[in-house]
PDB file of C-alpha atoms in Angstrom:
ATOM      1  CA  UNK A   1     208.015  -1.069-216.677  1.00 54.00           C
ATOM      2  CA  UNK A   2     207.518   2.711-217.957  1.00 73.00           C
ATOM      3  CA  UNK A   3     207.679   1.441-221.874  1.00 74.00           C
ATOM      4  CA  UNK A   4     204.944  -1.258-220.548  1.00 81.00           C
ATOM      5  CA  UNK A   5     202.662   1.742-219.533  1.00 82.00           C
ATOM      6  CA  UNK A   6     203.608   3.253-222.161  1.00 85.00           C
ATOM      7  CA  UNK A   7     202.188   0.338-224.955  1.00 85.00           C
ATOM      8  CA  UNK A   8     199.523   0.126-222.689  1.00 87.00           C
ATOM      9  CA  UNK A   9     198.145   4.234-223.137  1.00 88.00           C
ATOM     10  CA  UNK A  10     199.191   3.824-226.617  1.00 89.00           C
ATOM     11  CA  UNK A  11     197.146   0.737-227.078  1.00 89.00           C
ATOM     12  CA  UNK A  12     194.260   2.230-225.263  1.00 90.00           C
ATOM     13  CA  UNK A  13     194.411   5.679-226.745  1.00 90.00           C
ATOM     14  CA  UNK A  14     194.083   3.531-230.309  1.00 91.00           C
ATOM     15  CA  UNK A  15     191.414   1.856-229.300  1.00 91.00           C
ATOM     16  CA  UNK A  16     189.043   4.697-227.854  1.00 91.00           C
ATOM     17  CA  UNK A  17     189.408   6.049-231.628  1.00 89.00           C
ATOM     18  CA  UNK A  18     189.144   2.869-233.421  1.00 91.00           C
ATOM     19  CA  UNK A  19     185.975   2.307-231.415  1.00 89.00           C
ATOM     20  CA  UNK A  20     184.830   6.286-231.766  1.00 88.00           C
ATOM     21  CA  UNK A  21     185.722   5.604-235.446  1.00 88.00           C
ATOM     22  CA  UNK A  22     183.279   2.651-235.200  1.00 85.00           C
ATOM     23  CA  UNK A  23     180.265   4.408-234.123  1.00 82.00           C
ATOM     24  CA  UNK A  24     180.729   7.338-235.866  1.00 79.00           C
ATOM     25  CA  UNK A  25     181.562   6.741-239.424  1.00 80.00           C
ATOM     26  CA  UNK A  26     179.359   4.940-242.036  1.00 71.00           C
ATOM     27  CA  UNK A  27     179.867   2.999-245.457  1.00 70.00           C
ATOM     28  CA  UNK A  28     183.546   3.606-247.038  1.00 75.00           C
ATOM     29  CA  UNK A  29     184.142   6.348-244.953  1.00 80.00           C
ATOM     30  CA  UNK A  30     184.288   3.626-241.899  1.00 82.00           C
ATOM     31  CA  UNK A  31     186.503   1.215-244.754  1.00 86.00           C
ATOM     32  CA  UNK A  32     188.557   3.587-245.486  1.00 88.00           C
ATOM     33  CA  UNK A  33     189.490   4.792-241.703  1.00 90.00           C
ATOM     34  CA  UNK A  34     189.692   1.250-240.560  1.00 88.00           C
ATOM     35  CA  UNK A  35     192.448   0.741-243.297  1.00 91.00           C
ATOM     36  CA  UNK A  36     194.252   3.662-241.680  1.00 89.00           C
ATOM     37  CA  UNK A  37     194.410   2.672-238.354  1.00 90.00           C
ATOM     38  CA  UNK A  38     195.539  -0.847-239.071  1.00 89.00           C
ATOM     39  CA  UNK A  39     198.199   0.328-241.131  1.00 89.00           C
ATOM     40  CA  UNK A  40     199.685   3.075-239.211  1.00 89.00           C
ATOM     41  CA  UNK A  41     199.069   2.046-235.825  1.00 89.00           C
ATOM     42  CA  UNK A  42     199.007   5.017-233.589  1.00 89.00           C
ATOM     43  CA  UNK A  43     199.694   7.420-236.042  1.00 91.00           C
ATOM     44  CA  UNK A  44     196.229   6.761-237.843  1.00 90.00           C
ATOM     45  CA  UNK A  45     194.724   7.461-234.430  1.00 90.00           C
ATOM     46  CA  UNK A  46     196.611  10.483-233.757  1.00 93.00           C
ATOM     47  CA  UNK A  47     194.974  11.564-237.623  1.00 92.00           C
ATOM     48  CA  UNK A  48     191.683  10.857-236.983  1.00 91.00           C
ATOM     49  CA  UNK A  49     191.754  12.169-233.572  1.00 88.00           C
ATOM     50  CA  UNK A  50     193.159  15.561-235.465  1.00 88.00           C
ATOM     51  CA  UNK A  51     191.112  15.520-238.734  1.00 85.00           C
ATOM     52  CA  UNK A  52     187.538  13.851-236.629  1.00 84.00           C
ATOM     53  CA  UNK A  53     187.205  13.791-233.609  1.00 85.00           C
ATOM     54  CA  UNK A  54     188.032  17.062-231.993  1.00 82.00           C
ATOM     55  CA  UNK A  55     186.613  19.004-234.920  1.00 77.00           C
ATOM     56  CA  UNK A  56     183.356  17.078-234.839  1.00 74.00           C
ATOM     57  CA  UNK A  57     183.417  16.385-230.860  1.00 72.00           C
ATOM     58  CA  UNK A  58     184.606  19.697-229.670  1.00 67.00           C
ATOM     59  CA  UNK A  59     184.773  21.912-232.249  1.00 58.00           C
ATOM     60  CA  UNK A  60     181.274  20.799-233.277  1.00 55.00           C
ATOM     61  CA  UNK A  61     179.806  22.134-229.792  1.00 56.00           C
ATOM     62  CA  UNK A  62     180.666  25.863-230.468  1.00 59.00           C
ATOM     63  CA  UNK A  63     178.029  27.775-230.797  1.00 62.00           C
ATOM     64  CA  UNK A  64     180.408  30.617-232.992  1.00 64.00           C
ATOM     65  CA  UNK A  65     181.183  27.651-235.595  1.00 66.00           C
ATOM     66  CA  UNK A  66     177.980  26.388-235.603  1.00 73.00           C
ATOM     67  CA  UNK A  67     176.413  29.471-236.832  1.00 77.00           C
ATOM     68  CA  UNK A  68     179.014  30.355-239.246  1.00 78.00           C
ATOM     69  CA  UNK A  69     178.664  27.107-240.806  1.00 81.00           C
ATOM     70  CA  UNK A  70     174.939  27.296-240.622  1.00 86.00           C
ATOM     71  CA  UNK A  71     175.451  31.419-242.323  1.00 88.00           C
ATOM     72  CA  UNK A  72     177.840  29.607-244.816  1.00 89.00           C
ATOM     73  CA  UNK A  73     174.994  27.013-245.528  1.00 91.00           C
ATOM     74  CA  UNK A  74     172.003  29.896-245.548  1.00 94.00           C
ATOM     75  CA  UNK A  75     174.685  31.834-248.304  1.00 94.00           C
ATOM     76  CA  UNK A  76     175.007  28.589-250.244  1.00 94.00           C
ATOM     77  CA  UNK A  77     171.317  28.021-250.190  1.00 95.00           C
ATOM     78  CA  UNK A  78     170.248  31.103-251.235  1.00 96.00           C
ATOM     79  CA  UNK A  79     172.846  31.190-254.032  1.00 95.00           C
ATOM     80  CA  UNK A  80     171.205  27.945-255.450  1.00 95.00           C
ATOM     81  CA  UNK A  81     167.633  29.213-255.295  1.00 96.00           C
ATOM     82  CA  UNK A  82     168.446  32.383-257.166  1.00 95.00           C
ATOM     83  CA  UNK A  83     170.912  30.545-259.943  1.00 95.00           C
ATOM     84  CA  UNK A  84     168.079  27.508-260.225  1.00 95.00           C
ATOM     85  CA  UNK A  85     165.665  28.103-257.965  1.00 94.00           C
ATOM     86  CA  UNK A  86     163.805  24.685-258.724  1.00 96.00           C
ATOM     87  CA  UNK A  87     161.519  23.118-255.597  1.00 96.00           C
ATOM     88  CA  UNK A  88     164.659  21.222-254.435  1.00 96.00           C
ATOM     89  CA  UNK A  89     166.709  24.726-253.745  1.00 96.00           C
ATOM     90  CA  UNK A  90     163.568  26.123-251.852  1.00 97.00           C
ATOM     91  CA  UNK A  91     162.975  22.735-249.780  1.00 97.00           C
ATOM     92  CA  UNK A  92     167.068  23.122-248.899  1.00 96.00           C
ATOM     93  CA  UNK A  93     166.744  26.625-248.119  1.00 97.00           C
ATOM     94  CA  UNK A  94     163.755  25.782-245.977  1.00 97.00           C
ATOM     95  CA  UNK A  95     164.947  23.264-244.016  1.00 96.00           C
ATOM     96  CA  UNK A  96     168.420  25.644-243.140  1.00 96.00           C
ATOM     97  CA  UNK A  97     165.490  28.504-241.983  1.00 96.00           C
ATOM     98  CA  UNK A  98     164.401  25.844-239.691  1.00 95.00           C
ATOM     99  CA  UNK A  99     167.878  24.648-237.945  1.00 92.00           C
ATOM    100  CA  UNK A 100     167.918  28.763-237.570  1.00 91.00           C
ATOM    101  CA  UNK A 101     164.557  28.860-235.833  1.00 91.00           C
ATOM    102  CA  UNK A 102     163.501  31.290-238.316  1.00 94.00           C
ATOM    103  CA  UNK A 103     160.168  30.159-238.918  1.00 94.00           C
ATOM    104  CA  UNK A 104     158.688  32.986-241.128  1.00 94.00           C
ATOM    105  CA  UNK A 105     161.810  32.352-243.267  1.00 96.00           C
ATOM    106  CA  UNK A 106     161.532  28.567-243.355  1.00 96.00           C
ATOM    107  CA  UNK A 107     157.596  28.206-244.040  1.00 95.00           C
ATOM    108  CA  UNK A 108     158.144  30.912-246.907  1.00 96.00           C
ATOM    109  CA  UNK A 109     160.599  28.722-248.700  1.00 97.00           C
ATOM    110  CA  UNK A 110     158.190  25.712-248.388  1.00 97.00           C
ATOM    111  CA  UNK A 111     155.479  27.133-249.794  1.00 96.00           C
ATOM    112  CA  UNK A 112     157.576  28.845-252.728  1.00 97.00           C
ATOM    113  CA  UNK A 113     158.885  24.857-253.067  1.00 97.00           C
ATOM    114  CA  UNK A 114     155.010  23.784-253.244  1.00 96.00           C
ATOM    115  CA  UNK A 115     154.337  26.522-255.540  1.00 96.00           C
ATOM    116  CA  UNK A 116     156.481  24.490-258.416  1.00 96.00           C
ATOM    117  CA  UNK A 117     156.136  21.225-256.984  1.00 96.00           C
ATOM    118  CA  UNK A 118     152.400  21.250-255.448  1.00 94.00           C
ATOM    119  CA  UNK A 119     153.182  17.581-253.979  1.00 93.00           C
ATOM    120  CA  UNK A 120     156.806  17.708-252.996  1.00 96.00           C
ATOM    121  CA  UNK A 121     156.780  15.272-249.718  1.00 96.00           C
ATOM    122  CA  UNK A 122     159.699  17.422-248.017  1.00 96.00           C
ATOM    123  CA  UNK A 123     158.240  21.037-248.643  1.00 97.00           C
ATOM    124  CA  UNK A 124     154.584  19.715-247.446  1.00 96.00           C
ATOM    125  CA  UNK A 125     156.256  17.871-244.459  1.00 97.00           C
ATOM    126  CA  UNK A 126     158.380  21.248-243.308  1.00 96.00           C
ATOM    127  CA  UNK A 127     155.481  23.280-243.627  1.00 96.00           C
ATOM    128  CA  UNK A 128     153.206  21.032-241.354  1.00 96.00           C
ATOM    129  CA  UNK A 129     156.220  20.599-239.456  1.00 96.00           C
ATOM    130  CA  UNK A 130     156.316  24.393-238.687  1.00 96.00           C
ATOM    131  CA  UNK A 131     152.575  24.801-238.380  1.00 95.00           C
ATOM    132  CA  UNK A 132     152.729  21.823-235.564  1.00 95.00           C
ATOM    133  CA  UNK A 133     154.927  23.784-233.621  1.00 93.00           C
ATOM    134  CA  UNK A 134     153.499  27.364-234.033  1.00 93.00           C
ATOM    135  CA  UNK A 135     150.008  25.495-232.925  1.00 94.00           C
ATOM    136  CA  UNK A 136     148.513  26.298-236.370  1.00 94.00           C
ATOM    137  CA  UNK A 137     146.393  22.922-236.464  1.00 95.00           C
ATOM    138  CA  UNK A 138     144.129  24.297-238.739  1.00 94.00           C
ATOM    139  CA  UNK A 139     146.618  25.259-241.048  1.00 94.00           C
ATOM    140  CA  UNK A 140     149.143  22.087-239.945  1.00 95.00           C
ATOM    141  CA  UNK A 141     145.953  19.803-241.181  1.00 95.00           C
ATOM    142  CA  UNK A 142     146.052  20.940-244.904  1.00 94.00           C
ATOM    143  CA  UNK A 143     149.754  20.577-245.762  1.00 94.00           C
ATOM    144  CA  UNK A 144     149.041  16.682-243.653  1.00 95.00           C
ATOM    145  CA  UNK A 145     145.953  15.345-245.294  1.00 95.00           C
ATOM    146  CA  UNK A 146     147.778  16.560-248.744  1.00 94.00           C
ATOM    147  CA  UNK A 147     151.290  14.451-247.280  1.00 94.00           C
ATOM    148  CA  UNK A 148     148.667  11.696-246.195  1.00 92.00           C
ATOM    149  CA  UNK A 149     147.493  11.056-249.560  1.00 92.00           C
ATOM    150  CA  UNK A 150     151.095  10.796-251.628  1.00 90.00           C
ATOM    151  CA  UNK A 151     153.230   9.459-248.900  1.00 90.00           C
ATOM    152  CA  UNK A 152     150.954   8.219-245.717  1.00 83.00           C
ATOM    153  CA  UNK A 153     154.433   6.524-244.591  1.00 87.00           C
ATOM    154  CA  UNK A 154     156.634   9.174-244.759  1.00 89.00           C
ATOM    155  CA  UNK A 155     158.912   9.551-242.463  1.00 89.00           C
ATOM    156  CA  UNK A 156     158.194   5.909-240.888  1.00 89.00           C
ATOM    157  CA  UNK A 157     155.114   7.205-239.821  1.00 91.00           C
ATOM    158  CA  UNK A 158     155.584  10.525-238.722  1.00 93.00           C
ATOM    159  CA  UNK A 159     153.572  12.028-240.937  1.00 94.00           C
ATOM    160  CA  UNK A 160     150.368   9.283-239.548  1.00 94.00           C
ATOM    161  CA  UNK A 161     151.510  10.375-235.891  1.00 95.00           C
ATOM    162  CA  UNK A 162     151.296  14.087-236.531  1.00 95.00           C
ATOM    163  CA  UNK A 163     148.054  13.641-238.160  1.00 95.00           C
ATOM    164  CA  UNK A 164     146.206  12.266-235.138  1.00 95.00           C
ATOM    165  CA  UNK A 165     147.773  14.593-232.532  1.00 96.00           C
ATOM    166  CA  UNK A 166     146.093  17.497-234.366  1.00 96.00           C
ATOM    167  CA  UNK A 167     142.889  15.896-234.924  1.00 95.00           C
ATOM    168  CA  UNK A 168     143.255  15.173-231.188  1.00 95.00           C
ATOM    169  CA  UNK A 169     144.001  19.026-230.745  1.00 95.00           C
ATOM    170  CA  UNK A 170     141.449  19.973-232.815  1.00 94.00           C
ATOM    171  CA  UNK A 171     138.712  18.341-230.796  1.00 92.00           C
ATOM    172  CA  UNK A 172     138.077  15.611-232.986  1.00 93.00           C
ATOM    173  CA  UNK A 173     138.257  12.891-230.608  1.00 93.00           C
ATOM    174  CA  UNK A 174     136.590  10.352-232.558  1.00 93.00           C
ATOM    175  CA  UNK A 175     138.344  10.580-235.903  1.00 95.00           C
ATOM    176  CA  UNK A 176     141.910  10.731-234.010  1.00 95.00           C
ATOM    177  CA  UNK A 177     140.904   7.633-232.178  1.00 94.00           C
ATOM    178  CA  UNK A 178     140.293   6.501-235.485  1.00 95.00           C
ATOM    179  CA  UNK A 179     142.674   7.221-236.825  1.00 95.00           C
ATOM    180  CA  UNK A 180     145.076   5.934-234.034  1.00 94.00           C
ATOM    181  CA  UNK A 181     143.800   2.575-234.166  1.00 92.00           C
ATOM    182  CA  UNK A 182     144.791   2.107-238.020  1.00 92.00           C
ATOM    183  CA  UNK A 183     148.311   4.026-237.041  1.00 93.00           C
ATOM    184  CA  UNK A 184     148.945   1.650-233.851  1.00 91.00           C
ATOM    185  CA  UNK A 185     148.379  -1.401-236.307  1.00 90.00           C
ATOM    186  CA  UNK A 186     151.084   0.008-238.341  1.00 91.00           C
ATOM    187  CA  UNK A 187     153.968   1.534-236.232  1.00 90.00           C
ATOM    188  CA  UNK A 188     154.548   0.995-232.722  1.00 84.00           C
ATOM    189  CA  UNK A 189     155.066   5.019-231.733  1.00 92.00           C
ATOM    190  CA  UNK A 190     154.844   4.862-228.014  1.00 95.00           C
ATOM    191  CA  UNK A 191     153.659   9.034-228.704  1.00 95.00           C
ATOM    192  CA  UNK A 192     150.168   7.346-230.064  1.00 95.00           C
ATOM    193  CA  UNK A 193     149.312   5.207-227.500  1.00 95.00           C
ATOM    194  CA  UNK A 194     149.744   8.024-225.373  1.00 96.00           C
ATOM    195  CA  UNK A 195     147.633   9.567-227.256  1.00 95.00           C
ATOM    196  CA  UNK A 196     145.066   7.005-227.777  1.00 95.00           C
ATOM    197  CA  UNK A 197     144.852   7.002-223.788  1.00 95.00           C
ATOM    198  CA  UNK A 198     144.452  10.546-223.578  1.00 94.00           C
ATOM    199  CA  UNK A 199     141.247  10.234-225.975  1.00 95.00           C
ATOM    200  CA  UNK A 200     140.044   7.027-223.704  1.00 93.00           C
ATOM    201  CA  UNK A 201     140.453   9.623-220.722  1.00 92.00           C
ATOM    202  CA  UNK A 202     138.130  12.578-222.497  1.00 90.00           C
ATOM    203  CA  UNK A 203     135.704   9.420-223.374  1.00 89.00           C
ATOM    204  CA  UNK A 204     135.763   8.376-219.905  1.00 90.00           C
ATOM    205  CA  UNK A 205     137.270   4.939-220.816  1.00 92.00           C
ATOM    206  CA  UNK A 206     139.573   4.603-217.944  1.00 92.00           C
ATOM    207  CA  UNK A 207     139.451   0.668-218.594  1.00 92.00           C
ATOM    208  CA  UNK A 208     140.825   1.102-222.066  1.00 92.00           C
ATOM    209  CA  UNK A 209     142.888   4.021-221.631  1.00 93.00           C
ATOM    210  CA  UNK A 210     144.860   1.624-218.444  1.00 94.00           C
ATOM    211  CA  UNK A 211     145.342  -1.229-221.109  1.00 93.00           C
ATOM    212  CA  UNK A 212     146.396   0.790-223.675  1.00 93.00           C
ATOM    213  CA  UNK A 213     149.499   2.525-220.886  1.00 93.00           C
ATOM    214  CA  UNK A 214     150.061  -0.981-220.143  1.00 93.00           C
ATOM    215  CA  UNK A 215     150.980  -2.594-223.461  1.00 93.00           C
ATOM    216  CA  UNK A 216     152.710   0.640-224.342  1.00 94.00           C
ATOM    217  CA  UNK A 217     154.813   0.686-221.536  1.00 93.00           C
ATOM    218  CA  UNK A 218     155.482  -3.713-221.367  1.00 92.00           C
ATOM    219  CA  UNK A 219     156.403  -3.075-225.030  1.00 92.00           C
ATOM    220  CA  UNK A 220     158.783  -0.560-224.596  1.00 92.00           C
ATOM    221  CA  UNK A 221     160.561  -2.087-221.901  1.00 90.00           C
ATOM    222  CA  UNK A 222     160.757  -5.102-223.420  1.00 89.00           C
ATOM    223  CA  UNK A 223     162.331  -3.724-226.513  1.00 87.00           C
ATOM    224  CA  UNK A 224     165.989  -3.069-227.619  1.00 87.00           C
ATOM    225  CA  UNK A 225     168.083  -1.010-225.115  1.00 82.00           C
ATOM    226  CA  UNK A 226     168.603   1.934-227.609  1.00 82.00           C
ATOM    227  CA  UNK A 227     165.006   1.757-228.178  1.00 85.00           C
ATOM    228  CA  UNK A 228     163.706   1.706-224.580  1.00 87.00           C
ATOM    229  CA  UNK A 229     166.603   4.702-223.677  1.00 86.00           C
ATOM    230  CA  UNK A 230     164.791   6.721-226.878  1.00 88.00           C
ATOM    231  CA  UNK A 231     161.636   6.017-225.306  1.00 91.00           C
ATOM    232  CA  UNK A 232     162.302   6.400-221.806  1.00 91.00           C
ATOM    233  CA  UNK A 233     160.680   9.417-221.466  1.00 93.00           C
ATOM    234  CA  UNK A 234     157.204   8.052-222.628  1.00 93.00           C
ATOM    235  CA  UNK A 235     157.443   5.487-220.824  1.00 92.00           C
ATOM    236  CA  UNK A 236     157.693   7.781-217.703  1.00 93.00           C
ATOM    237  CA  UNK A 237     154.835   9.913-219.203  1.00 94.00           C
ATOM    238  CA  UNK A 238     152.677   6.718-219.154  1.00 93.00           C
ATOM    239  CA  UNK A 239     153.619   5.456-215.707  1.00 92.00           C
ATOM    240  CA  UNK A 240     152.255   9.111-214.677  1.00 92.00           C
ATOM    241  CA  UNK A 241     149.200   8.748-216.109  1.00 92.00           C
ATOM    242  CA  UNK A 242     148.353   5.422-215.079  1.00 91.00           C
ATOM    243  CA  UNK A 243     148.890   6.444-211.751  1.00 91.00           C
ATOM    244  CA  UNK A 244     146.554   9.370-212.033  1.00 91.00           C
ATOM    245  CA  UNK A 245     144.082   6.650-213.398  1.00 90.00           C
ATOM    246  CA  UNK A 246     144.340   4.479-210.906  1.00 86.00           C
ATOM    247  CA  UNK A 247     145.455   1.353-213.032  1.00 78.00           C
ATOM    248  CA  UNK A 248     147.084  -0.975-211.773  1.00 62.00           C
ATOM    249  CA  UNK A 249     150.575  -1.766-213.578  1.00 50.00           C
ATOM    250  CA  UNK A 250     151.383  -5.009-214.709  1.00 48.00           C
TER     251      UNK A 250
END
């Protein structure tokens, strides 16, 4: 009985990491562990749960390791720029600023990357990216309508859904509904039909801002589980609105 429970935790214990293992890895790396575990048995899930999961699960939660790594990475970074110091090095340096919340730091490097490579998608999306969340739409505009025109589908469409939430903050209803429309045709970003009803509700278009909530809101539940759990949250959003519309949810 006891050496049954025993096969049984084994068994179990090698099949919470095989599946971890699973989820987790990608590509040879997920090959290569699957190899290991089906030859060694329990022992290749007593390695990965060693050399993986706890420094990645629980290891990777401390806020200590986190920012050494992320002052090893800065040190790296800034090692590169001054030994090359080509766009590439400034866009990496720029994007470690960022994970740092160092701002100042972050848009400096971008524009130092622009500075060499005037139309480097990465450095002109990190600097609108920062200017979007400082509120600098004016200045979050230029670094966007200069993305628009290399790469409008950067990002699968990030770039288009940034664009018309700033004309949107900017005032320019018209252009962001626009704009929306074209965006709406191309990627289904719950985040833009929001939008698109919020500029139907300034327009006093509580008709078309309700329809808009609606097809939003059937889509997204309708979709994939991981997709409706990402989107759960607009979906919530929407059923707000609608009900301070009004409309009537289908």
């Amino acid at each position: 009985m006891t050496a049954s429970v025993t096969t049984l935790i084994m068994f179990s214990f090698w099949a919470w990491m095989f599946y971890d293992c699973f989820h987790r890895e990608r590509g040879h790396a997920r090959m290569t562990w699957g190899l290991v575990f089906i030859s060694l048995h329990f022992v290749g899930a007593l390695v990965y749960l060693c050399t993986r999961w706890i420094p990645e699960t629980l290891l990777g939660h401390n806020i200590f390791i986190k920012r050494r790594r992320l002052q090893n990475e800065l040190d790296s970074a800034i090692s590169n720029v001054r030994n090359i110091g080509k766009a590439y090095q400034y866009v990496q340096l720029g994007h470690i600023h960022q994970k740092m919340k160092k701002s100042g730091h972050a848009l400096a490097a971008y524009q130092q990357a622009l500075r060499k490579e005037p139309h480097n998608v990465e450095a002109l999306w990190g600097s609108a990216c920062i200017d979007f969340q400082l509120k600098n739409w004016a200045q979050a505009i230029v670094s966007l309508e200069r993305l628009m025109d290399v790469r409008p589908d950067f990002k699968y469409g990030d770039v288009s859904l940034a664009y018309g939430h700033v004309l949107f903050e900017l005032g320019d209803f018209n252009l962001a509904q626009q704009h929306l429309e074209g965006h709406l045709k191309q990627w289904s970003h719950p985040e833009a039909a929001l939008l698109m009803a919020e500029i139907q509700t300034h327009q006093q278009n509580t008709p078309g801002a309700c329809e808009v909530l609606e097809t939003m809101i059937a889509n997204v539940q309708g979709s994939p589980s991981f997709h409706y759990r990402k989107h759960r949250q607009h979906v919530v959003q929407g059923q707000r609105l609608l009900k301070s519309l009004n409309c009537r949810l289908n």
